[in-house]
Short mmCIF file of C-alpha atoms and ligand atoms in Angstrom, two decimals:
data_model
loop_
_atom_site.label_atom_id
_atom_site.label_comp_id
_atom_site.label_asym_id
_atom_site.label_seq_id
_atom_site.Cartn_x
_atom_site.Cartn_y
_atom_site.Cartn_z
CA MET A 90 109.01 -26.82 -11.07
CA LEU A 91 106.00 -28.96 -11.89
CA ASP A 92 105.33 -31.62 -9.14
CA GLN A 93 103.91 -34.42 -11.78
CA THR A 94 102.06 -35.81 -8.65
CA GLN A 95 99.64 -33.45 -8.49
CA PHE A 96 98.91 -33.89 -12.30
CA PRO A 97 97.07 -36.95 -13.10
CA ILE A 98 97.42 -35.88 -16.76
CA THR A 99 101.29 -36.54 -16.61
CA LYS A 100 100.52 -40.18 -16.01
CA LEU A 101 99.84 -40.23 -19.81
CA TRP A 102 101.82 -37.95 -20.87
CA PRO A 103 104.91 -37.77 -18.25
CA ALA A 104 107.06 -34.54 -18.94
CA GLN A 105 110.52 -35.07 -19.86
CA HIS A 106 110.75 -30.70 -18.67
CA PRO A 107 108.88 -30.23 -16.09
CA GLU A 108 110.18 -27.26 -15.68
CA ARG A 109 108.58 -26.02 -19.02
CA LEU A 110 105.08 -25.11 -19.94
CA GLN A 111 102.95 -28.27 -20.58
CA LEU A 112 100.99 -27.97 -24.11
CA TYR A 113 98.62 -30.99 -24.67
CA SER A 114 96.91 -30.07 -28.01
CA LEU A 115 96.42 -31.23 -31.37
CA PRO A 116 97.24 -29.15 -34.76
CA THR A 117 93.37 -28.17 -35.18
CA PRO A 118 92.04 -24.44 -35.76
CA ASN A 119 91.66 -24.24 -31.84
CA GLY A 120 94.80 -26.49 -30.85
CA VAL A 121 97.07 -24.19 -33.21
CA LYS A 122 95.89 -20.27 -31.19
CA VAL A 123 97.98 -21.95 -28.99
CA SER A 124 100.95 -23.31 -30.13
CA ILE A 125 101.12 -20.41 -32.97
CA MET A 126 101.38 -18.05 -30.03
CA LEU A 127 103.84 -20.23 -27.97
CA GLU A 128 106.10 -19.86 -30.93
CA GLU A 129 105.62 -16.07 -31.38
CA ILE A 130 106.74 -15.37 -27.56
CA GLY A 131 109.43 -17.92 -27.77
CA LEU A 132 108.72 -19.41 -24.06
CA PRO A 133 110.14 -22.87 -23.55
CA TYR A 134 107.54 -25.44 -24.03
CA GLU A 135 106.65 -29.09 -24.05
CA ALA A 136 104.27 -30.38 -26.44
CA HIS A 137 102.16 -34.03 -26.00
CA LEU A 138 100.07 -34.56 -28.76
CA ILE A 139 96.50 -35.89 -27.61
CA ASP A 140 94.96 -37.82 -30.27
CA ILE A 141 91.21 -36.94 -30.58
CA GLY A 142 91.14 -39.64 -33.03
CA LYS A 143 91.43 -41.96 -30.42
CA ASN A 144 89.19 -40.28 -27.52
CA GLU A 145 92.51 -39.75 -26.03
CA THR A 146 90.53 -36.23 -24.24
CA TRP A 147 88.33 -38.47 -22.85
CA THR A 148 90.25 -40.30 -20.78
CA PRO A 149 90.36 -39.27 -17.11
CA GLU A 150 93.38 -38.63 -17.09
CA PHE A 151 93.03 -35.79 -19.63
CA LEU A 152 89.57 -34.76 -18.01
CA SER A 153 91.28 -34.48 -14.30
CA LEU A 154 93.06 -31.29 -16.60
CA ASN A 155 90.04 -30.63 -19.02
CA PRO A 156 86.41 -31.58 -17.55
CA ASN A 157 85.25 -30.62 -20.98
CA GLY A 158 87.30 -33.07 -22.86
CA LYS A 159 88.84 -30.53 -25.62
CA ILE A 160 92.12 -29.48 -26.66
CA PRO A 161 93.59 -27.39 -26.15
CA SER A 162 95.23 -27.26 -22.06
CA ILE A 163 97.97 -26.44 -20.80
CA ILE A 164 99.51 -26.61 -17.38
CA ASP A 165 102.51 -23.35 -16.56
CA PRO A 166 104.58 -24.76 -13.64
CA ASP A 167 105.39 -20.69 -13.02
CA GLY A 168 101.89 -18.93 -13.17
CA PRO A 169 100.78 -16.32 -11.03
CA GLY A 170 102.59 -16.20 -7.64
CA GLY A 171 105.36 -18.83 -8.58
CA LYS A 172 102.73 -21.47 -8.85
CA PRO A 173 101.63 -24.01 -11.31
CA LEU A 174 98.42 -22.96 -13.16
CA ALA A 175 96.21 -25.51 -15.57
CA LEU A 176 94.29 -23.56 -17.96
CA PHE A 177 92.14 -25.00 -20.67
CA GLU A 178 89.91 -23.05 -23.14
CA SER A 179 92.11 -21.77 -26.44
CA GLY A 180 90.80 -18.54 -25.96
CA ALA A 181 91.41 -18.04 -21.98
CA ILE A 182 95.22 -19.73 -22.84
CA LEU A 183 96.25 -17.11 -25.57
CA LEU A 184 94.76 -13.91 -23.07
CA TYR A 185 97.22 -15.77 -20.28
CA LEU A 186 99.94 -16.13 -22.20
CA ALA A 187 99.96 -12.35 -23.93
CA GLU A 188 99.67 -10.78 -20.36
CA LYS A 189 102.12 -13.35 -18.81
CA SER A 190 104.76 -12.37 -21.95
CA GLY A 191 103.54 -9.06 -22.50
CA GLN A 192 102.67 -9.47 -25.75
CA PHE A 193 100.10 -9.32 -28.65
CA LEU A 194 98.02 -7.69 -26.46
CA PRO A 195 97.95 -4.20 -26.28
CA GLN A 196 98.97 -2.00 -23.50
CA ASP A 197 96.31 1.11 -23.79
CA PRO A 198 93.18 0.15 -22.41
CA ALA A 199 90.56 0.73 -24.98
CA GLN A 200 92.25 -0.95 -27.39
CA ARG A 201 93.24 -4.06 -25.41
CA TYR A 202 89.31 -4.47 -24.50
CA GLU A 203 88.93 -4.22 -28.66
CA THR A 204 91.70 -6.50 -29.36
CA ILE A 205 89.84 -8.94 -26.48
CA GLN A 206 86.28 -8.43 -28.00
CA TRP A 207 87.71 -9.57 -31.41
CA VAL A 208 88.75 -12.76 -29.76
CA PHE A 209 85.64 -13.39 -27.96
CA PHE A 210 84.04 -13.13 -32.03
CA GLN A 211 86.36 -15.91 -32.90
CA MET A 212 85.32 -17.94 -29.85
CA ALA A 213 81.34 -17.17 -29.90
CA ALA A 214 80.99 -16.99 -33.73
CA VAL A 215 83.83 -18.00 -36.20
CA GLY A 216 84.80 -20.88 -34.53
CA PRO A 217 81.37 -22.69 -33.86
CA MET A 218 79.80 -21.92 -37.34
CA PHE A 219 82.78 -22.84 -39.41
CA GLY A 220 82.99 -25.92 -36.93
CA GLN A 221 79.43 -27.14 -38.13
CA LEU A 222 80.08 -25.97 -41.92
CA GLY A 223 82.99 -28.32 -41.71
CA PHE A 224 80.62 -31.18 -39.81
CA PHE A 225 77.81 -30.54 -42.64
CA HIS A 226 80.04 -29.98 -45.89
CA ARG A 227 83.17 -32.02 -45.32
CA PHE A 228 82.28 -34.91 -42.95
CA ALA A 229 79.79 -36.97 -41.55
CA GLY A 230 77.00 -34.59 -41.89
CA ARG A 231 77.40 -34.21 -45.54
CA GLU A 232 75.35 -37.24 -46.22
CA TYR A 233 72.25 -36.04 -44.20
CA GLU A 234 69.14 -35.45 -46.79
CA ASP A 235 68.20 -32.51 -44.86
CA LYS A 236 70.18 -29.55 -46.32
CA ARG A 237 68.93 -27.07 -44.10
CA PRO A 238 71.32 -26.96 -41.32
CA LEU A 239 74.56 -27.15 -44.25
CA GLU A 240 72.82 -23.66 -45.70
CA ARG A 241 72.34 -22.04 -42.05
CA TYR A 242 75.78 -22.87 -41.46
CA LYS A 243 77.00 -21.75 -45.07
CA ASN A 244 74.94 -17.90 -44.93
CA GLU A 245 76.37 -17.64 -41.57
CA SER A 246 79.87 -18.28 -42.41
CA LYS A 247 79.46 -16.11 -45.30
CA ARG A 248 77.95 -13.35 -42.95
CA LEU A 249 80.75 -13.46 -40.30
CA LEU A 250 83.95 -13.95 -43.22
CA GLY A 251 82.05 -10.27 -44.37
CA VAL A 252 82.31 -8.68 -41.38
CA LEU A 253 85.77 -9.35 -41.04
CA GLU A 254 86.15 -8.03 -44.26
CA SER A 255 84.76 -4.71 -43.46
CA ARG A 256 87.19 -4.82 -40.18
CA LEU A 257 89.89 -5.12 -42.57
CA GLU A 258 89.36 -2.23 -44.48
CA GLY A 259 91.98 0.38 -44.39
CA ARG A 260 94.09 -2.14 -41.24
CA ASP A 261 96.42 -5.02 -42.25
CA TRP A 262 95.57 -6.98 -38.69
CA ILE A 263 92.42 -7.20 -37.09
CA MET A 264 93.71 -4.14 -34.42
CA GLY A 265 95.27 -2.17 -37.47
CA GLN A 266 99.16 -2.15 -37.37
CA ASP A 267 99.64 -4.57 -34.59
CA TYR A 268 99.52 -7.85 -34.76
CA THR A 269 97.30 -9.53 -31.52
CA ILE A 270 95.57 -12.55 -30.12
CA ALA A 271 93.17 -11.36 -32.22
CA ASP A 272 94.51 -12.27 -35.17
CA ILE A 273 96.15 -15.43 -33.67
CA SER A 274 92.75 -16.72 -32.86
CA LEU A 275 91.46 -16.21 -36.16
CA LEU A 276 94.08 -17.42 -39.15
CA GLY A 277 93.96 -21.07 -38.23
CA TRP A 278 90.08 -20.91 -38.44
CA VAL A 279 90.08 -19.41 -41.86
CA ARG A 280 92.75 -21.15 -43.43
CA ASN A 281 90.93 -24.36 -41.96
CA LEU A 282 87.22 -23.05 -43.64
CA ILE A 283 89.49 -22.81 -47.58
CA GLY A 284 91.82 -26.10 -46.51
CA PHE A 285 90.90 -28.79 -44.90
CA TYR A 286 87.17 -28.28 -44.65
CA GLU A 287 87.18 -27.29 -48.74
CA ALA A 288 84.62 -24.52 -48.42
CA ARG A 289 87.02 -21.59 -50.56
CA GLU A 290 83.68 -22.19 -53.41
CA LEU A 291 80.56 -22.66 -51.42
CA VAL A 292 81.32 -19.24 -49.18
CA GLU A 293 82.73 -18.11 -52.40
CA PHE A 294 85.77 -17.09 -50.41
CA ASP A 295 86.82 -15.27 -53.73
CA SER A 296 85.08 -12.42 -52.65
CA PHE A 297 86.67 -11.42 -49.50
CA PRO A 298 89.79 -10.50 -50.78
CA ARG A 299 90.76 -8.18 -47.99
CA VAL A 300 90.27 -11.27 -45.74
CA GLY A 301 92.37 -13.56 -47.92
CA GLN A 302 95.26 -10.71 -48.16
CA TRP A 303 95.08 -11.00 -44.38
CA LEU A 304 95.53 -15.06 -44.46
CA GLU A 305 98.68 -14.84 -46.59
CA ARG A 306 100.38 -12.15 -44.49
CA GLY A 307 99.27 -14.32 -41.59
CA LEU A 308 100.52 -17.80 -42.93
CA ALA A 309 104.12 -16.27 -44.08
CA ARG A 310 105.12 -14.99 -40.36
CA PRO A 311 107.50 -18.04 -39.72
CA ALA A 312 105.74 -18.82 -35.98
CA VAL A 313 102.47 -19.43 -37.78
CA GLN A 314 104.50 -21.91 -40.18
CA ARG A 315 106.15 -23.91 -37.03
CA GLY A 316 102.70 -23.54 -34.45
CA LEU A 317 100.66 -24.88 -37.76
CA THR A 318 102.58 -28.53 -37.30
CA ILE A 319 102.81 -28.81 -33.36
CA PRO A 320 102.36 -30.89 -31.44
CA ALA A 321 103.81 -33.48 -34.72
CA ARG A 322 100.96 -35.40 -35.83
CA ASN A 323 101.50 -39.26 -36.09
CA ASP A 324 100.05 -40.28 -39.09
N1 LIG B 467 86.04 -23.60 -27.15
C1 LIG B 467 87.34 -24.78 -26.99
C2 LIG B 467 86.91 -25.68 -28.25
C3 LIG B 467 87.87 -26.68 -28.15
C4 LIG B 467 87.43 -27.90 -29.21
O1 LIG B 467 86.56 -27.83 -29.61
N2 LIG B 467 88.53 -29.18 -29.34
C5 LIG B 467 88.30 -30.00 -30.44
C6 LIG B 467 89.54 -30.17 -31.54
S1 LIG B 467 89.50 -28.63 -32.64
C7 LIG B 467 88.67 -31.57 -29.61
O2 LIG B 467 89.11 -31.36 -28.54
N3 LIG B 467 87.63 -32.18 -29.89
C8 LIG B 467 87.53 -33.54 -29.06
C9 LIG B 467 86.08 -34.08 -28.89
O3 LIG B 467 85.22 -33.59 -28.79
O4 LIG B 467 86.21 -35.34 -28.99
C10 LIG B 467 88.50 -24.38 -27.16
O5 LIG B 467 88.74 -22.99 -28.30
O6 LIG B 467 89.57 -24.41 -26.36
#
């Protein structure tokens, strides 16, 4: 059971079910990694909507949990040793939930590190590059006269799609037969690139057919569909 007095974030987002894992998030590509994972493993949790449009991550209450001011973040009242564990950074949260549940991360050490390698690839390359492409193609950066940043992030995004296309040759999932946290980390980003960011033509997405088929396989999973809408947006 979570002692809410120990976690200032609960002043703005009180837990109705303090015995459950608390998720503070929004259905963005980083946020949905955690909601998809929680839906996949079936761990009971309570989701709190954090409105980044209203700068809610920059409140002292949110910053008390994540000094980096970003979603997603969690508190697990039943962390290691039965003590509460607060975590931010979606990759770290995926690893934690995989180890806690014993799911979506191979037991074999070599396979395990290979999976982690692809999660890091998503965290260090795909997320930042696709995110910048979104800014320069679809959001405020679209107005900038200098198109060199857009060109750079477009080329880098295409290169990264090429890396995924090669990896998926002869594989249904990033790790082959098994769907893992590597897939969970990447699905929302690739979906966003061609959806919300409207960059399908820009990156010539149809020239990466294996990535397209992998995305369809991922989106066909019921837990992925549920996770993509959690926490429900107000608008
Ligand atoms: N590396 C972080 C990135 C998190 C991140 O960038 N979150 C964005 C939403 S996708 C956010 O909270 N932005 C709010 C802001 O910067 O004000 C992670 O993977 O958890």
